[in-house]
Amino acid sequence: MNRTTLSLIGAVTALAAVTGVAALTGGSSEDADPAAKAATRLPVQRSTLLCPAPSSSDVSSTTYTAYTPERDGVEAKDGTAGLLPAESHSDDVSDPGAGDGGSKDDSGDNGGKGAKDGEKDGGKGGRTSQGGDKPVLPLKEPGKPVTTDEDSSGAPALIGTADGRFAPGWTVQQTTTIDAGSGRGVLGTACTAPDTDFWFPGVSTDRDRQDFVHLTNPDDVAAEADLKIYGPSGRLNASTDESITIPPRSTVPVLLSTLTDQRSAGVTLRVTARTGRVGAAVQAVDQKAGGDWLPASAAPSTSVVIPGVPKDATSARLVVFAPGSDDADLKVRLAGPNNSITPAGHESLHVKSGMTAAIDLGDVTKGEPGSLLLTPEGGEGPAAPVVAALQVTRGKGGDQETAFIPATGAIERSATAADNRSKGSTLSLVAPGATTKVRVTASAGADGGSPVSKTYEVKGGTTQALEPPHPSSGKGPYAVTVERLSGGPVHASRMLELPQGGVPMFTIQPLPDDRGTVAVPEAGQDLSVLNDD
């Protein structure tokens, strides 16, 4: 091969490389049309969701609902969406049966109960036991939810993927009802995307609580995560190794009280993936007041919104952590139906750097729905970021039930709650700044019907708590999608009430943006880098 040929190959290789760079960077800035350089938002092509193992209680039942909204601009005609069981691995410091008041499955694969010959025909969604290869909740078309029920106490964690037309806005909800024993109540959670960093203010290592963090690894290589707990005086002393290894495509539950000898009712957990990525969710169970899943807080921010405090909340406990190097001084306001007010006796909150602060707000809503707004108090220097969550209790005495609302990011475009019933759903919308306009769409039901949409205006500094629209002639669980149309930012949550035996069982799910679209810069070729100066 002569030098001319080698030079030609080198030039072609360089051209290919430059073309690739141009596709990522947008090429030259001199000749390109400025309007053409603006990023275009396109639907995502692939989504991953992780659902924690719901419960080991023998008196529990779980409903799974999956949904992808119909979207303008989605050109893909094909695609799939479904979930497969993860393998279960119990960490040395955990006992996955302790928190639910039920029996522990010691089979080692979490699939010994409720499974027969490796299969279980569990409902409309094609439920399978662990070890099966039939996807759970496969979608047939966007705009129509699918649902299935699972009554086995050994139901596994699930790892799911959606691609093509099913990826943008794909949402899965698991709702578990525990009829009796420790943790009695409704435990609901939206399955979450894997990540590398999670904050959980509001967890507990107290003797009256059993909090498990469920770590799920969706990938084919092992992941390693660090668990650190911060209390009112800083980081709690570790009594064991805080680094947890999660095998490939597996889940590991860890009982938080075994990580430290210190007992505290209001602490903050940080989960950081040292290698790989994980899904993290905390199942918080109170011995007397029921329990629920505690979702991760939104990323640390100087101003946070906790949307959807029920109007009949009998108590509310606010937990805030300052992860930065500076203390945080915060104003506390309640955005109600008509305006924002300052809760009497709780005008401000001081949170020391690296420490967790907790305050009891009592029946802060006073019979009206609301949302908590935490903003910088002011003063010299930059404001310090915080993470936060609210523990909410409804009912009194032996008929109490608990749920958690974390600080929730704004809906940039849309967000969905997948599991809604004919009765018991309340959608809370809060506009912390300027007035905003949103469209709320009820999908068809899992057993048919037609979608119905309504438009709402939320005035700045207020919360609207409303019963979402119902599908026309629809039956079965349905999804509710919130789309921001104009105006200021909007934050949202959904409460699902399933009362039983005089206990006001309920669960609350935050509705952050579904990230169904991604910004893609305009691309152009720039061959000028081939010039040899």
Short mmCIF file of C-alpha atoms in Angstrom, two decimals:
data_model
loop_
_atom_site.label_atom_id
_atom_site.label_comp_id
_atom_site.label_asym_id
_atom_site.label_seq_id
_atom_site.Cartn_x
_atom_site.Cartn_y
_atom_site.Cartn_z
CA MET A 1 0.00 0.00 0.00
CA ASN A 2 1.60 3.32 -1.10
CA ARG A 3 1.73 6.63 0.72
CA THR A 4 -1.01 8.19 -1.49
CA THR A 5 -3.42 5.44 -0.54
CA LEU A 6 -2.59 5.83 3.13
CA SER A 7 -3.16 9.59 2.89
CA LEU A 8 -6.51 9.05 1.21
CA ILE A 9 -7.60 6.60 3.92
CA GLY A 10 -6.51 9.10 6.57
CA ALA A 11 -8.48 11.88 4.95
CA VAL A 12 -11.62 9.76 4.71
CA THR A 13 -11.24 8.70 8.36
CA ALA A 14 -10.84 12.31 9.43
CA LEU A 15 -13.88 13.29 7.38
CA ALA A 16 -15.96 10.63 9.09
CA ALA A 17 -14.75 11.74 12.51
CA VAL A 18 -15.44 15.39 11.75
CA THR A 19 -18.91 14.56 10.47
CA GLY A 20 -19.58 12.75 13.74
CA VAL A 21 -18.32 15.71 15.75
CA ALA A 22 -20.49 18.04 13.70
CA ALA A 23 -23.52 15.91 14.45
CA LEU A 24 -22.90 16.38 18.16
CA THR A 25 -21.72 19.98 18.26
CA GLY A 26 -23.75 21.57 15.52
CA GLY A 27 -20.75 22.39 13.31
CA SER A 28 -19.41 25.84 12.49
CA SER A 29 -20.92 28.87 14.16
CA GLU A 30 -20.03 31.24 11.31
CA ASP A 31 -22.26 30.11 8.45
CA ALA A 32 -25.08 28.36 10.30
CA ASP A 33 -28.46 30.02 10.59
CA PRO A 34 -28.89 31.00 14.28
CA ALA A 35 -32.49 29.78 14.21
CA ALA A 36 -31.33 26.41 12.92
CA LYS A 37 -28.95 25.96 15.84
CA ALA A 38 -31.72 25.97 18.44
CA ALA A 39 -32.24 22.59 20.06
CA THR A 40 -35.32 20.62 19.04
CA ARG A 41 -37.20 18.52 21.57
CA LEU A 42 -37.82 14.99 20.34
CA PRO A 43 -39.48 11.99 22.04
CA VAL A 44 -37.13 9.67 23.89
CA GLN A 45 -36.48 6.32 22.26
CA ARG A 46 -35.93 4.17 25.34
CA SER A 47 -37.06 4.25 28.99
CA THR A 48 -36.11 2.07 31.97
CA LEU A 49 -38.21 1.68 35.12
CA LEU A 50 -37.60 -0.26 38.33
CA CYS A 51 -40.34 -1.45 40.71
CA PRO A 52 -39.36 -2.58 44.24
CA ALA A 53 -40.64 -5.84 45.72
CA PRO A 54 -44.07 -4.82 47.09
CA SER A 55 -44.50 -6.79 50.32
CA SER A 56 -43.79 -10.09 52.05
CA SER A 57 -47.02 -9.95 54.06
CA ASP A 58 -49.42 -12.88 53.63
CA VAL A 59 -52.37 -10.47 53.82
CA SER A 60 -51.25 -8.15 51.03
CA SER A 61 -52.41 -7.67 47.47
CA THR A 62 -50.82 -5.51 44.78
CA THR A 63 -52.20 -3.90 41.65
CA TYR A 64 -49.79 -2.96 38.86
CA THR A 65 -50.83 -0.46 36.19
CA ALA A 66 -48.72 0.54 33.18
CA TYR A 67 -49.41 3.32 30.70
CA THR A 68 -47.85 5.37 27.92
CA PRO A 69 -49.70 8.54 26.85
CA GLU A 70 -50.45 9.25 23.24
CA ARG A 71 -48.04 11.93 22.07
CA ASP A 72 -47.87 14.27 19.11
CA GLY A 73 -44.60 13.94 17.23
CA VAL A 74 -44.07 10.25 18.00
CA GLU A 75 -43.41 8.82 14.55
CA ALA A 76 -42.31 5.33 15.57
CA LYS A 77 -44.81 2.66 14.56
CA ASP A 78 -43.29 -0.14 16.58
CA GLY A 79 -41.83 -0.71 20.01
CA THR A 80 -42.34 -2.76 23.15
CA ALA A 81 -42.91 -2.14 26.86
CA GLY A 82 -42.83 -4.68 29.66
CA LEU A 83 -41.15 -5.72 32.89
CA LEU A 84 -39.33 -8.85 34.02
CA PRO A 85 -38.72 -10.11 37.58
CA ALA A 86 -35.43 -9.26 39.26
CA GLU A 87 -33.56 -11.76 41.37
CA SER A 88 -33.70 -11.16 45.11
CA HIS A 89 -30.60 -11.05 47.30
CA SER A 90 -30.93 -10.35 51.02
CA ASP A 91 -28.08 -8.31 52.45
CA ASP A 92 -26.56 -9.60 55.72
CA VAL A 93 -28.02 -6.66 57.63
CA SER A 94 -31.55 -6.90 56.27
CA ASP A 95 -34.68 -8.90 56.90
CA PRO A 96 -37.22 -8.27 54.15
CA GLY A 97 -40.02 -9.87 56.12
CA ALA A 98 -39.62 -7.79 59.24
CA GLY A 99 -41.19 -4.59 58.02
CA ASP A 100 -44.45 -5.99 56.68
CA GLY A 101 -45.72 -8.01 59.57
CA GLY A 102 -45.79 -11.09 57.38
CA SER A 103 -43.70 -14.19 57.02
CA LYS A 104 -40.30 -14.14 55.40
CA ASP A 105 -39.63 -16.20 52.31
CA ASP A 106 -36.35 -18.02 52.96
CA SER A 107 -36.17 -19.75 49.62
CA GLY A 108 -33.42 -17.38 48.51
CA ASP A 109 -35.02 -16.55 45.18
CA ASN A 110 -38.13 -14.76 46.43
CA GLY A 111 -40.21 -16.87 44.11
CA GLY A 112 -41.22 -19.78 46.28
CA LYS A 113 -44.64 -18.42 47.21
CA GLY A 114 -47.52 -18.05 44.83
CA ALA A 115 -45.68 -19.80 41.98
CA LYS A 116 -46.42 -23.19 40.50
CA ASP A 117 -44.21 -24.90 37.97
CA GLY A 118 -42.46 -21.60 37.29
CA GLU A 119 -45.62 -19.81 36.13
CA LYS A 120 -48.58 -17.95 37.51
CA ASP A 121 -51.44 -16.75 35.39
CA GLY A 122 -52.16 -13.67 37.45
CA GLY A 123 -54.33 -11.38 35.37
CA LYS A 124 -54.79 -9.26 32.32
CA GLY A 125 -51.21 -8.08 32.24
CA GLY A 126 -49.62 -11.52 31.86
CA ARG A 127 -48.10 -11.75 35.36
CA THR A 128 -45.34 -14.34 35.76
CA SER A 129 -43.41 -15.58 38.75
CA GLN A 130 -39.71 -14.98 39.19
CA GLY A 131 -37.65 -16.90 36.73
CA GLY A 132 -40.27 -16.64 33.98
CA ASP A 133 -39.46 -14.89 30.75
CA LYS A 134 -42.94 -13.62 29.95
CA PRO A 135 -43.05 -9.82 30.37
CA VAL A 136 -45.28 -8.29 33.00
CA LEU A 137 -47.71 -5.59 31.80
CA PRO A 138 -46.82 -5.55 28.10
CA LEU A 139 -48.47 -2.59 26.35
CA LYS A 140 -50.31 -3.05 23.08
CA GLU A 141 -50.78 0.60 22.16
CA PRO A 142 -50.22 4.05 23.68
CA GLY A 143 -53.20 5.65 25.35
CA LYS A 144 -54.58 2.43 26.86
CA PRO A 145 -53.43 1.27 30.30
CA VAL A 146 -52.93 -2.37 31.24
CA THR A 147 -53.29 -3.73 34.74
CA THR A 148 -52.78 -6.93 36.69
CA ASP A 149 -53.17 -8.08 40.29
CA GLU A 150 -50.68 -10.02 42.40
CA ASP A 151 -51.74 -11.70 45.64
CA SER A 152 -48.51 -13.62 46.25
CA SER A 153 -46.44 -12.58 49.27
CA GLY A 154 -43.33 -13.45 47.29
CA ALA A 155 -43.90 -10.99 44.44
CA PRO A 156 -40.48 -9.91 43.14
CA ALA A 157 -39.03 -6.57 42.18
CA LEU A 158 -39.44 -5.76 38.49
CA ILE A 159 -37.05 -4.38 35.88
CA GLY A 160 -38.67 -2.90 32.80
CA THR A 161 -37.82 -1.33 29.47
CA ALA A 162 -39.94 0.53 26.93
CA ASP A 163 -38.73 1.56 23.48
CA GLY A 164 -40.06 3.07 20.30
CA ARG A 165 -43.55 4.53 20.55
CA PHE A 166 -43.99 3.27 24.13
CA ALA A 167 -40.94 5.02 25.62
CA PRO A 168 -42.07 8.69 25.91
CA GLY A 169 -43.85 9.11 29.25
CA TRP A 170 -44.01 5.38 30.09
CA THR A 171 -45.31 5.07 33.66
CA VAL A 172 -45.85 2.09 35.97
CA GLN A 173 -47.61 2.28 39.35
CA GLN A 174 -47.73 -0.41 42.01
CA THR A 175 -50.38 -0.10 44.72
CA THR A 176 -50.31 -2.56 47.64
CA THR A 177 -53.00 -3.02 50.27
CA ILE A 178 -52.05 -4.72 53.55
CA ASP A 179 -55.17 -5.67 55.49
CA ALA A 180 -53.71 -6.26 58.95
CA GLY A 181 -50.58 -6.32 61.05
CA SER A 182 -47.58 -4.03 61.01
CA GLY A 183 -47.70 -1.78 57.96
CA ARG A 184 -51.46 -2.08 57.61
CA GLY A 185 -52.65 0.35 54.97
CA VAL A 186 -52.04 1.34 51.35
CA LEU A 187 -48.47 1.48 50.07
CA GLY A 188 -48.17 3.03 46.62
CA THR A 189 -45.23 4.01 44.46
CA ALA A 190 -44.51 4.97 40.90
CA CYS A 191 -41.72 2.80 39.55
CA THR A 192 -38.62 4.94 39.05
CA ALA A 193 -35.76 5.31 36.61
CA PRO A 194 -32.26 4.20 37.66
CA ASP A 195 -29.82 6.89 38.77
CA THR A 196 -26.64 7.41 40.76
CA ASP A 197 -27.73 9.73 43.58
CA PHE A 198 -30.85 9.77 45.79
CA TRP A 199 -31.89 11.75 48.88
CA PHE A 200 -34.52 10.46 51.32
CA PRO A 201 -35.31 12.99 54.08
CA GLY A 202 -37.93 11.58 56.46
CA VAL A 203 -36.59 8.05 56.98
CA SER A 204 -36.26 6.69 60.49
CA THR A 205 -34.09 4.37 62.56
CA ASP A 206 -36.47 4.59 65.53
CA ARG A 207 -37.76 1.43 67.22
CA ASP A 208 -41.37 2.19 66.19
CA ARG A 209 -40.40 2.26 62.52
CA GLN A 210 -38.96 -0.35 60.20
CA ASP A 211 -37.61 1.35 57.09
CA PHE A 212 -36.12 -0.68 54.25
CA VAL A 213 -34.29 0.82 51.33
CA HIS A 214 -34.75 -1.36 48.25
CA LEU A 215 -31.80 -1.17 45.84
CA THR A 216 -32.35 -2.58 42.33
CA ASN A 217 -29.68 -2.98 39.66
CA PRO A 218 -31.08 -3.09 36.09
CA ASP A 219 -27.78 -3.80 34.34
CA ASP A 220 -25.76 -6.91 33.49
CA VAL A 221 -22.82 -6.01 35.74
CA ALA A 222 -22.79 -5.60 39.53
CA ALA A 223 -23.39 -2.18 41.06
CA GLU A 224 -22.11 -0.82 44.35
CA ALA A 225 -23.95 1.78 46.43
CA ASP A 226 -22.99 3.72 49.56
CA LEU A 227 -25.63 4.37 52.24
CA LYS A 228 -25.14 7.34 54.58
CA ILE A 229 -27.59 8.54 57.24
CA TYR A 230 -27.67 12.08 58.66
CA GLY A 231 -29.46 13.07 61.85
CA PRO A 232 -29.99 16.28 63.86
CA SER A 233 -26.30 16.36 64.86
CA GLY A 234 -24.78 15.24 61.60
CA ARG A 235 -23.91 11.88 60.15
CA LEU A 236 -24.93 8.90 62.28
CA ASN A 237 -22.21 6.50 63.35
CA ALA A 238 -22.11 3.42 61.17
CA SER A 239 -22.30 0.04 62.91
CA THR A 240 -21.61 -1.95 59.75
CA ASP A 241 -20.26 -1.53 56.25
CA GLU A 242 -22.35 1.12 54.49
CA SER A 243 -21.35 -0.09 51.04
CA ILE A 244 -23.81 -2.52 49.45
CA THR A 245 -23.15 -4.66 46.37
CA ILE A 246 -26.16 -5.29 44.14
CA PRO A 247 -25.65 -8.22 41.74
CA PRO A 248 -26.64 -7.88 38.06
CA ARG A 249 -30.40 -7.55 37.43
CA SER A 250 -31.11 -8.05 41.11
CA THR A 251 -32.60 -6.30 44.11
CA VAL A 252 -31.31 -6.00 47.71
CA PRO A 253 -33.45 -4.74 50.63
CA VAL A 254 -31.57 -3.19 53.57
CA LEU A 255 -33.09 -2.43 56.99
CA LEU A 256 -31.84 1.06 57.87
CA SER A 257 -31.78 0.53 61.64
CA THR A 258 -29.11 -2.13 61.18
CA LEU A 259 -26.72 0.39 59.64
CA THR A 260 -26.33 2.36 62.88
CA ASP A 261 -26.78 1.95 66.63
CA GLN A 262 -28.25 5.44 66.92
CA ARG A 263 -32.04 5.74 67.01
CA SER A 264 -33.74 8.80 65.54
CA ALA A 265 -37.26 9.45 64.25
CA GLY A 266 -36.33 12.02 61.60
CA VAL A 267 -33.17 11.45 59.59
CA THR A 268 -31.99 11.68 55.99
CA LEU A 269 -30.64 8.83 53.88
CA ARG A 270 -28.34 9.39 50.94
CA VAL A 271 -27.85 6.61 48.39
CA THR A 272 -24.90 7.07 46.07
CA ALA A 273 -23.93 4.59 43.37
CA ARG A 274 -20.17 4.14 43.53
CA THR A 275 -20.24 1.94 40.43
CA GLY A 276 -23.09 1.38 38.01
CA ARG A 277 -26.56 2.75 38.57
CA VAL A 278 -29.46 1.68 40.77
CA GLY A 279 -33.08 2.29 41.55
CA ALA A 280 -33.76 3.23 45.18
CA ALA A 281 -37.03 3.36 47.11
CA VAL A 282 -37.73 3.35 50.85
CA GLN A 283 -40.57 1.34 52.37
CA ALA A 284 -41.42 3.04 55.67
CA VAL A 285 -43.57 1.06 58.10
CA ASP A 286 -44.84 2.40 61.43
CA GLN A 287 -45.92 -0.14 64.06
CA LYS A 288 -49.08 1.84 64.86
CA ALA A 289 -49.72 4.31 62.04
CA GLY A 290 -49.43 2.18 58.91
CA GLY A 291 -46.87 3.09 56.29
CA ASP A 292 -46.11 3.90 52.68
CA TRP A 293 -43.30 4.17 50.17
CA LEU A 294 -41.12 7.24 50.62
CA PRO A 295 -40.02 8.53 47.18
CA ALA A 296 -36.72 10.33 46.76
CA SER A 297 -36.71 14.10 47.12
CA ALA A 298 -36.08 16.32 44.14
CA ALA A 299 -32.45 17.33 43.68
CA PRO A 300 -31.11 19.84 46.24
CA SER A 301 -32.47 23.33 45.53
CA THR A 302 -32.66 26.69 47.27
CA SER A 303 -36.47 26.71 46.91
CA VAL A 304 -38.60 23.57 47.12
CA VAL A 305 -42.28 22.68 46.77
CA ILE A 306 -44.08 19.87 48.62
CA PRO A 307 -47.40 19.53 46.77
CA GLY A 308 -50.69 18.10 47.95
CA VAL A 309 -51.13 18.13 51.74
CA PRO A 310 -54.61 16.63 52.35
CA LYS A 311 -57.24 18.93 53.81
CA ASP A 312 -58.02 16.42 56.58
CA ALA A 313 -54.41 15.77 57.63
CA THR A 314 -54.37 15.37 61.42
CA SER A 315 -50.61 15.88 61.62
CA ALA A 316 -47.72 16.79 59.34
CA ARG A 317 -44.01 16.43 60.12
CA LEU A 318 -41.55 18.37 57.93
CA VAL A 319 -38.01 16.99 57.55
CA VAL A 320 -35.31 19.09 55.83
CA PHE A 321 -31.61 18.43 55.19
CA ALA A 322 -28.92 20.88 54.05
CA PRO A 323 -26.30 18.96 52.03
CA GLY A 324 -24.07 21.91 51.21
CA SER A 325 -21.32 23.66 53.14
CA ASP A 326 -23.61 26.49 54.34
CA ASP A 327 -26.55 26.60 56.73
CA ALA A 328 -30.00 27.14 55.20
CA ASP A 329 -32.52 29.67 56.48
CA LEU A 330 -35.94 29.08 55.03
CA LYS A 331 -39.32 30.75 54.95
CA VAL A 332 -42.18 28.30 55.43
CA ARG A 333 -45.45 29.06 53.66
CA LEU A 334 -48.64 27.11 52.97
CA ALA A 335 -50.21 27.66 49.55
CA GLY A 336 -53.94 27.13 50.08
CA PRO A 337 -56.95 27.39 47.75
CA ASN A 338 -56.99 31.22 47.78
CA ASN A 339 -53.55 32.47 48.82
CA SER A 340 -50.31 31.66 50.62
CA ILE A 341 -50.08 32.02 54.39
CA THR A 342 -47.41 31.50 57.02
CA PRO A 343 -48.22 28.68 59.48
CA ALA A 344 -48.55 30.14 62.96
CA GLY A 345 -45.44 29.49 65.01
CA HIS A 346 -43.51 28.10 62.05
CA GLU A 347 -42.60 31.20 60.06
CA SER A 348 -39.02 30.09 59.42
CA LEU A 349 -36.67 27.14 59.74
CA HIS A 350 -32.92 27.07 60.30
CA VAL A 351 -31.11 23.99 59.00
CA LYS A 352 -27.43 23.52 59.83
CA SER A 353 -25.06 22.30 57.15
CA GLY A 354 -24.85 18.50 57.03
CA MET A 355 -27.68 18.11 59.53
CA THR A 356 -31.36 17.18 59.47
CA ALA A 357 -34.02 19.44 60.97
CA ALA A 358 -37.59 18.30 61.69
CA ILE A 359 -40.63 20.26 62.86
CA ASP A 360 -44.17 19.14 63.68
CA LEU A 361 -46.72 21.31 61.89
CA GLY A 362 -49.78 19.64 63.40
CA ASP A 363 -53.02 19.97 61.44
CA VAL A 364 -51.44 22.67 59.32
CA THR A 365 -54.08 22.67 56.56
CA LYS A 366 -57.00 23.44 58.96
CA GLY A 367 -59.57 21.71 56.77
CA GLU A 368 -58.36 23.12 53.45
CA PRO A 369 -55.96 21.48 50.97
CA GLY A 370 -52.55 23.04 50.56
CA SER A 371 -48.90 22.71 49.60
CA LEU A 372 -45.74 23.68 51.46
CA LEU A 373 -43.40 26.24 49.91
CA LEU A 374 -39.86 26.57 51.29
CA THR A 375 -37.91 29.58 50.06
CA PRO A 376 -34.72 31.37 51.19
CA GLU A 377 -35.18 33.64 54.21
CA GLY A 378 -32.90 36.27 52.73
CA GLY A 379 -29.84 37.92 54.19
CA GLU A 380 -26.27 38.13 53.03
CA GLY A 381 -24.59 35.57 50.78
CA PRO A 382 -26.04 32.94 48.46
CA ALA A 383 -28.91 30.73 49.59
CA ALA A 384 -28.11 27.15 50.60
CA PRO A 385 -29.79 24.22 48.80
CA VAL A 386 -31.93 21.70 50.71
CA VAL A 387 -33.86 18.48 50.24
CA ALA A 388 -37.14 17.92 52.07
CA ALA A 389 -40.12 15.65 52.66
CA LEU A 390 -43.35 15.72 54.63
CA GLN A 391 -44.80 12.84 56.65
CA VAL A 392 -48.59 13.15 56.63
CA THR A 393 -51.03 11.35 58.95
CA ARG A 394 -54.78 11.01 58.51
CA GLY A 395 -57.13 9.57 61.13
CA LYS A 396 -56.74 9.32 64.88
CA GLY A 397 -55.88 6.76 67.53
CA GLY A 398 -55.80 3.20 66.23
CA ASP A 399 -57.25 4.29 62.89
CA GLN A 400 -54.28 6.34 61.70
CA GLU A 401 -52.61 5.96 58.32
CA THR A 402 -49.39 7.54 57.03
CA ALA A 403 -48.06 8.74 53.69
CA PHE A 404 -45.06 10.80 52.51
CA ILE A 405 -44.71 13.72 50.11
CA PRO A 406 -41.17 14.62 49.02
CA ALA A 407 -40.03 17.90 47.53
CA THR A 408 -41.13 17.57 43.90
CA GLY A 409 -39.73 19.15 40.76
CA ALA A 410 -41.89 21.23 38.43
CA ILE A 411 -43.71 19.72 35.46
CA GLU A 412 -41.95 21.17 32.45
CA ARG A 413 -44.22 19.48 29.91
CA SER A 414 -46.18 16.52 31.29
CA ALA A 415 -46.46 13.97 34.11
CA THR A 416 -48.70 10.95 34.68
CA ALA A 417 -50.21 9.01 37.59
CA ALA A 418 -51.05 5.56 36.24
CA ASP A 419 -53.41 4.00 38.80
CA ASN A 420 -56.65 5.92 39.42
CA ARG A 421 -59.97 4.46 40.46
CA SER A 422 -63.59 5.51 39.95
CA LYS A 423 -63.51 6.92 43.49
CA GLY A 424 -60.81 8.17 45.77
CA SER A 425 -58.38 10.04 43.49
CA THR A 426 -57.44 13.65 44.29
CA LEU A 427 -55.07 15.63 42.07
CA SER A 428 -53.25 18.57 43.67
CA LEU A 429 -51.82 21.34 41.50
CA VAL A 430 -49.76 24.20 42.95
CA ALA A 431 -48.37 27.30 41.23
CA PRO A 432 -45.66 28.67 43.55
CA GLY A 433 -45.04 31.74 41.38
CA ALA A 434 -47.04 33.06 38.44
CA THR A 435 -50.47 31.79 37.45
CA THR A 436 -50.33 28.70 35.24
CA LYS A 437 -52.68 26.84 32.92
CA VAL A 438 -52.70 23.06 32.63
CA ARG A 439 -54.61 20.36 30.77
CA VAL A 440 -55.59 17.23 32.70
CA THR A 441 -56.44 14.14 30.66
CA ALA A 442 -58.04 10.94 31.91
CA SER A 443 -57.06 8.02 29.70
CA ALA A 444 -59.33 5.22 28.65
CA GLY A 445 -59.88 2.66 31.39
CA ALA A 446 -58.06 -0.66 31.43
CA ASP A 447 -61.39 -2.24 30.37
CA GLY A 448 -62.37 0.30 27.74
CA GLY A 449 -63.82 3.78 27.39
CA SER A 450 -62.60 7.03 25.86
CA PRO A 451 -60.23 9.71 27.19
CA VAL A 452 -61.57 12.98 28.61
CA SER A 453 -59.62 16.24 29.02
CA LYS A 454 -60.24 19.39 31.04
CA THR A 455 -58.26 22.63 31.34
CA TYR A 456 -57.58 24.34 34.66
CA GLU A 457 -56.05 27.66 35.67
CA VAL A 458 -54.09 27.70 38.94
CA LYS A 459 -53.52 31.15 40.39
CA GLY A 460 -50.05 32.04 41.59
CA GLY A 461 -49.37 31.12 45.21
CA THR A 462 -52.34 28.74 45.46
CA THR A 463 -53.16 25.04 45.39
CA GLN A 464 -56.05 23.44 43.54
CA ALA A 465 -57.13 20.05 44.85
CA LEU A 466 -59.59 18.47 42.44
CA GLU A 467 -61.13 15.21 41.44
CA PRO A 468 -59.55 14.43 38.06
CA PRO A 469 -61.81 13.77 35.09
CA HIS A 470 -63.01 10.22 34.48
CA PRO A 471 -62.85 8.37 31.16
CA SER A 472 -66.08 8.31 29.20
CA SER A 473 -67.83 4.95 29.68
CA GLY A 474 -64.57 3.52 30.98
CA LYS A 475 -64.04 0.75 33.49
CA GLY A 476 -61.02 -0.33 35.46
CA PRO A 477 -57.96 1.67 36.56
CA TYR A 478 -57.05 4.62 34.37
CA ALA A 479 -54.21 7.10 34.04
CA VAL A 480 -54.24 10.87 34.61
CA THR A 481 -51.79 13.04 32.66
CA VAL A 482 -51.05 16.67 33.56
CA GLU A 483 -49.70 18.90 30.77
CA ARG A 484 -48.44 22.41 31.44
CA LEU A 485 -49.81 24.73 28.73
CA SER A 486 -48.65 28.21 29.73
CA GLY A 487 -47.73 30.51 32.59
CA GLY A 488 -45.49 29.83 35.55
CA PRO A 489 -44.18 26.54 36.92
CA VAL A 490 -46.61 23.95 38.26
CA HIS A 491 -45.99 21.11 40.73
CA ALA A 492 -48.36 18.21 41.32
CA SER A 493 -49.16 15.11 43.34
CA ARG A 494 -51.93 12.52 43.36
CA MET A 495 -53.62 11.04 46.45
CA LEU A 496 -55.42 7.69 46.19
CA GLU A 497 -57.82 6.81 49.02
CA LEU A 498 -58.84 3.20 49.63
CA PRO A 499 -60.53 3.30 53.08
CA GLN A 500 -61.13 0.03 54.87
CA GLY A 501 -62.67 -0.86 58.22
CA GLY A 502 -62.78 2.73 59.44
CA VAL A 503 -59.11 3.33 58.60
CA PRO A 504 -58.54 6.17 56.09
CA MET A 505 -56.02 4.18 54.02
CA PHE A 506 -54.32 6.35 51.42
CA THR A 507 -51.13 6.89 49.46
CA ILE A 508 -49.65 9.97 47.78
CA GLN A 509 -47.44 10.00 44.68
CA PRO A 510 -45.51 13.07 43.49
CA LEU A 511 -45.75 13.89 39.78
CA PRO A 512 -42.39 15.17 38.53
CA ASP A 513 -41.88 15.75 34.81
CA ASP A 514 -41.85 12.44 32.91
CA ARG A 515 -38.84 13.42 30.77
CA GLY A 516 -40.64 12.06 27.74
CA THR A 517 -38.72 14.38 25.43
CA VAL A 518 -35.06 15.28 25.10
CA ALA A 519 -33.37 18.34 23.61
CA VAL A 520 -31.50 17.45 20.41
CA PRO A 521 -29.31 20.19 18.86
CA GLU A 522 -29.48 20.84 15.14
CA ALA A 523 -26.51 19.25 13.37
CA GLY A 524 -24.39 20.46 10.50
CA GLN A 525 -21.13 19.42 8.85
CA ASP A 526 -17.98 21.48 9.31
CA LEU A 527 -15.16 20.46 6.94
CA SER A 528 -12.96 23.46 7.76
CA VAL A 529 -10.98 21.44 10.31
CA LEU A 530 -9.54 19.46 7.39
CA ASN A 531 -7.57 22.52 6.27
CA ASP A 532 -3.88 22.10 7.07
CA ASP A 533 -2.60 25.48 8.23
#
